[in-house]
Amino acid sequence: MKALAVGGIADHSHILLSLPPTITIAKAIQLVKAGSSKWMHEQTRSRRFEWQEGYGAFTIGASQVSATIRYMENQQRHHRKTSVSEEWKMLLRRHAVFMD
C-alpha cells in the first residue's frame, strides 16, 4: 500500500491510501494502527496513545485524489464550521448508511 496523503487535527486523522487488490481495507487499517501505535510508543515512551476501536473508510476514484487531498489539508478550517460528529452523520446519510 502507498500513503498518498496523511493529515488531521487533534481528535481525528485522515489517511489517503492506494491499496493493491490483495489488501483489504480492514488489513490496511490494522497495519496503519499497529505501526503508528508502535512508533508513538517508541517516540514518546508513553502508553497514553491509543486508537479508537472503530474507523470509517471510503473509496474514491483516481479523478478524486486531488480534491480529497485539498479536503484533508483544510480540516482545521473546515471543522470550525462543522463538527466531526455532524460531518460523520452527514456522510453516512449521504451514502444511505445511516438514516434518522
PDB file of C-alpha atoms in Angstrom:
ATOM      1  CA  MET A   1       0.000   0.000   0.000  1.00  0.00           C
ATOM      2  CA  LYS A   2       1.075   3.586  -0.529  1.00  0.00           C
ATOM      3  CA  ALA A   3       0.161   6.663   1.528  1.00  0.00           C
ATOM      4  CA  LEU A   4      -0.889   9.446  -0.852  1.00  0.00           C
ATOM      5  CA  ALA A   5      -1.698  11.937   1.939  1.00  0.00           C
ATOM      6  CA  VAL A   6      -1.826  11.945   5.735  1.00  0.00           C
ATOM      7  CA  GLY A   7      -3.299  14.612   7.957  1.00  0.00           C
ATOM      8  CA  GLY A   8      -5.830  15.506  10.563  1.00  0.00           C
ATOM      9  CA  ILE A   9      -6.493  17.532  13.668  1.00  0.00           C
ATOM     10  CA  ALA A  10      -6.436  16.875  17.409  1.00  0.00           C
ATOM     11  CA  ASP A  11      -9.391  14.480  17.534  1.00  0.00           C
ATOM     12  CA  HIS A  12      -9.177  12.604  14.233  1.00  0.00           C
ATOM     13  CA  SER A  13      -6.935  11.795  11.310  1.00  0.00           C
ATOM     14  CA  HIS A  14      -7.304  11.219   7.599  1.00  0.00           C
ATOM     15  CA  ILE A  15      -5.150   8.891   5.528  1.00  0.00           C
ATOM     16  CA  LEU A  16      -5.485   8.592   1.774  1.00  0.00           C
ATOM     17  CA  LEU A  17      -4.105   5.199   0.800  1.00  0.00           C
ATOM     18  CA  SER A  18      -3.646   3.482  -2.507  1.00  0.00           C
ATOM     19  CA  LEU A  19      -4.278  -0.205  -1.842  1.00  0.00           C
ATOM     20  CA  PRO A  20      -3.389  -3.112  -4.089  1.00  0.00           C
ATOM     21  CA  PRO A  21      -6.259  -5.533  -4.700  1.00  0.00           C
ATOM     22  CA  THR A  22      -4.594  -8.081  -2.387  1.00  0.00           C
ATOM     23  CA  ILE A  23      -5.003  -5.931   0.771  1.00  0.00           C
ATOM     24  CA  THR A  24      -8.424  -5.445   2.343  1.00  0.00           C
ATOM     25  CA  ILE A  25      -9.364  -2.158   3.949  1.00  0.00           C
ATOM     26  CA  ALA A  26      -9.535  -3.897   7.338  1.00  0.00           C
ATOM     27  CA  LYS A  27      -5.986  -5.248   6.924  1.00  0.00           C
ATOM     28  CA  ALA A  28      -4.697  -1.829   5.815  1.00  0.00           C
ATOM     29  CA  ILE A  29      -6.232  -0.172   8.894  1.00  0.00           C
ATOM     30  CA  GLN A  30      -4.800  -2.887  11.140  1.00  0.00           C
ATOM     31  CA  LEU A  31      -1.312  -2.275   9.704  1.00  0.00           C
ATOM     32  CA  VAL A  32      -1.605   1.520   9.989  1.00  0.00           C
ATOM     33  CA  LYS A  33      -2.890   1.431  13.564  1.00  0.00           C
ATOM     34  CA  ALA A  34      -0.316  -1.138  14.721  1.00  0.00           C
ATOM     35  CA  GLY A  35       2.620   0.580  13.038  1.00  0.00           C
ATOM     36  CA  SER A  36       1.695   4.075  14.175  1.00  0.00           C
ATOM     37  CA  SER A  37       0.981   2.926  17.747  1.00  0.00           C
ATOM     38  CA  LYS A  38       4.380   1.233  17.917  1.00  0.00           C
ATOM     39  CA  TRP A  39       6.084   4.360  16.573  1.00  0.00           C
ATOM     40  CA  MET A  40       4.249   6.668  19.018  1.00  0.00           C
ATOM     41  CA  HIS A  41       5.163   4.494  21.993  1.00  0.00           C
ATOM     42  CA  GLU A  42       8.811   4.354  20.906  1.00  0.00           C
ATOM     43  CA  GLN A  43       8.995   8.109  20.282  1.00  0.00           C
ATOM     44  CA  THR A  44       7.188   9.316  23.393  1.00  0.00           C
ATOM     45  CA  ARG A  45       7.848   6.408  25.747  1.00  0.00           C
ATOM     46  CA  SER A  46       4.285   6.945  26.887  1.00  0.00           C
ATOM     47  CA  ARG A  47       1.471   4.441  26.961  1.00  0.00           C
ATOM     48  CA  ARG A  48      -1.167   7.187  26.734  1.00  0.00           C
ATOM     49  CA  PHE A  49      -1.594   6.987  22.945  1.00  0.00           C
ATOM     50  CA  GLU A  50      -4.192   4.601  21.592  1.00  0.00           C
ATOM     51  CA  TRP A  51      -6.508   4.434  18.613  1.00  0.00           C
ATOM     52  CA  GLN A  52     -10.248   4.261  18.997  1.00  0.00           C
ATOM     53  CA  GLU A  53     -11.749   0.879  18.208  1.00  0.00           C
ATOM     54  CA  GLY A  54     -13.597   1.839  15.023  1.00  0.00           C
ATOM     55  CA  TYR A  55     -12.813   3.674  11.818  1.00  0.00           C
ATOM     56  CA  GLY A  56     -14.507   4.937   8.698  1.00  0.00           C
ATOM     57  CA  ALA A  57     -13.333   4.109   5.195  1.00  0.00           C
ATOM     58  CA  PHE A  58     -14.459   5.430   1.839  1.00  0.00           C
ATOM     59  CA  THR A  59     -13.277   4.576  -1.639  1.00  0.00           C
ATOM     60  CA  ILE A  60     -12.604   7.187  -4.299  1.00  0.00           C
ATOM     61  CA  GLY A  61     -11.664   7.137  -7.955  1.00  0.00           C
ATOM     62  CA  ALA A  62      -8.356   8.397  -9.351  1.00  0.00           C
ATOM     63  CA  SER A  63     -10.082  11.568 -10.557  1.00  0.00           C
ATOM     64  CA  GLN A  64     -10.977  12.447  -6.940  1.00  0.00           C
ATOM     65  CA  VAL A  65      -7.452  12.252  -5.474  1.00  0.00           C
ATOM     66  CA  SER A  66      -6.611  15.970  -5.807  1.00  0.00           C
ATOM     67  CA  ALA A  67      -9.943  17.117  -4.335  1.00  0.00           C
ATOM     68  CA  THR A  68      -9.592  14.632  -1.463  1.00  0.00           C
ATOM     69  CA  ILE A  69      -6.095  15.897  -0.648  1.00  0.00           C
ATOM     70  CA  ARG A  70      -7.390  19.500  -0.648  1.00  0.00           C
ATOM     71  CA  TYR A  71     -10.207  18.439   1.702  1.00  0.00           C
ATOM     72  CA  MET A  72      -7.670  16.819   4.030  1.00  0.00           C
ATOM     73  CA  GLU A  73      -5.430  19.894   4.010  1.00  0.00           C
ATOM     74  CA  ASN A  74      -8.329  22.132   5.109  1.00  0.00           C
ATOM     75  CA  GLN A  75      -9.514  20.122   8.125  1.00  0.00           C
ATOM     76  CA  GLN A  76      -8.793  22.736  10.761  1.00  0.00           C
ATOM     77  CA  ARG A  77     -10.733  25.473   8.946  1.00  0.00           C
ATOM     78  CA  HIS A  78     -13.491  23.075   7.900  1.00  0.00           C
ATOM     79  CA  HIS A  79     -14.195  21.878  11.452  1.00  0.00           C
ATOM     80  CA  ARG A  80     -14.619  25.410  12.764  1.00  0.00           C
ATOM     81  CA  LYS A  81     -17.994  25.318  10.977  1.00  0.00           C
ATOM     82  CA  THR A  82     -18.942  21.639  11.170  1.00  0.00           C
ATOM     83  CA  SER A  83     -18.081  19.247  14.000  1.00  0.00           C
ATOM     84  CA  VAL A  84     -16.589  15.854  13.257  1.00  0.00           C
ATOM     85  CA  SER A  85     -19.734  14.199  14.591  1.00  0.00           C
ATOM     86  CA  GLU A  86     -22.023  16.316  12.400  1.00  0.00           C
ATOM     87  CA  GLU A  87     -19.913  15.643   9.333  1.00  0.00           C
ATOM     88  CA  TRP A  88     -19.780  11.912  10.017  1.00  0.00           C
ATOM     89  CA  LYS A  89     -23.583  11.710  10.285  1.00  0.00           C
ATOM     90  CA  MET A  90     -23.952  13.733   7.071  1.00  0.00           C
ATOM     91  CA  LEU A  91     -21.616  11.383   5.191  1.00  0.00           C
ATOM     92  CA  LEU A  92     -23.457   8.317   6.456  1.00  0.00           C
ATOM     93  CA  ARG A  93     -26.814   9.814   5.428  1.00  0.00           C
ATOM     94  CA  ARG A  94     -25.493  10.885   2.015  1.00  0.00           C
ATOM     95  CA  HIS A  95     -24.375   7.342   1.297  1.00  0.00           C
ATOM     96  CA  ALA A  96     -27.523   5.728   2.739  1.00  0.00           C
ATOM     97  CA  VAL A  97     -25.625   4.013   5.538  1.00  0.00           C
ATOM     98  CA  PHE A  98     -27.448   5.811   8.335  1.00  0.00           C
ATOM     99  CA  MET A  99     -30.926   7.279   8.376  1.00  0.00           C
ATOM    100  CA  ASP A 100     -32.624   9.287  11.168  1.00  0.00           C
TER     101      ASP A 100
END
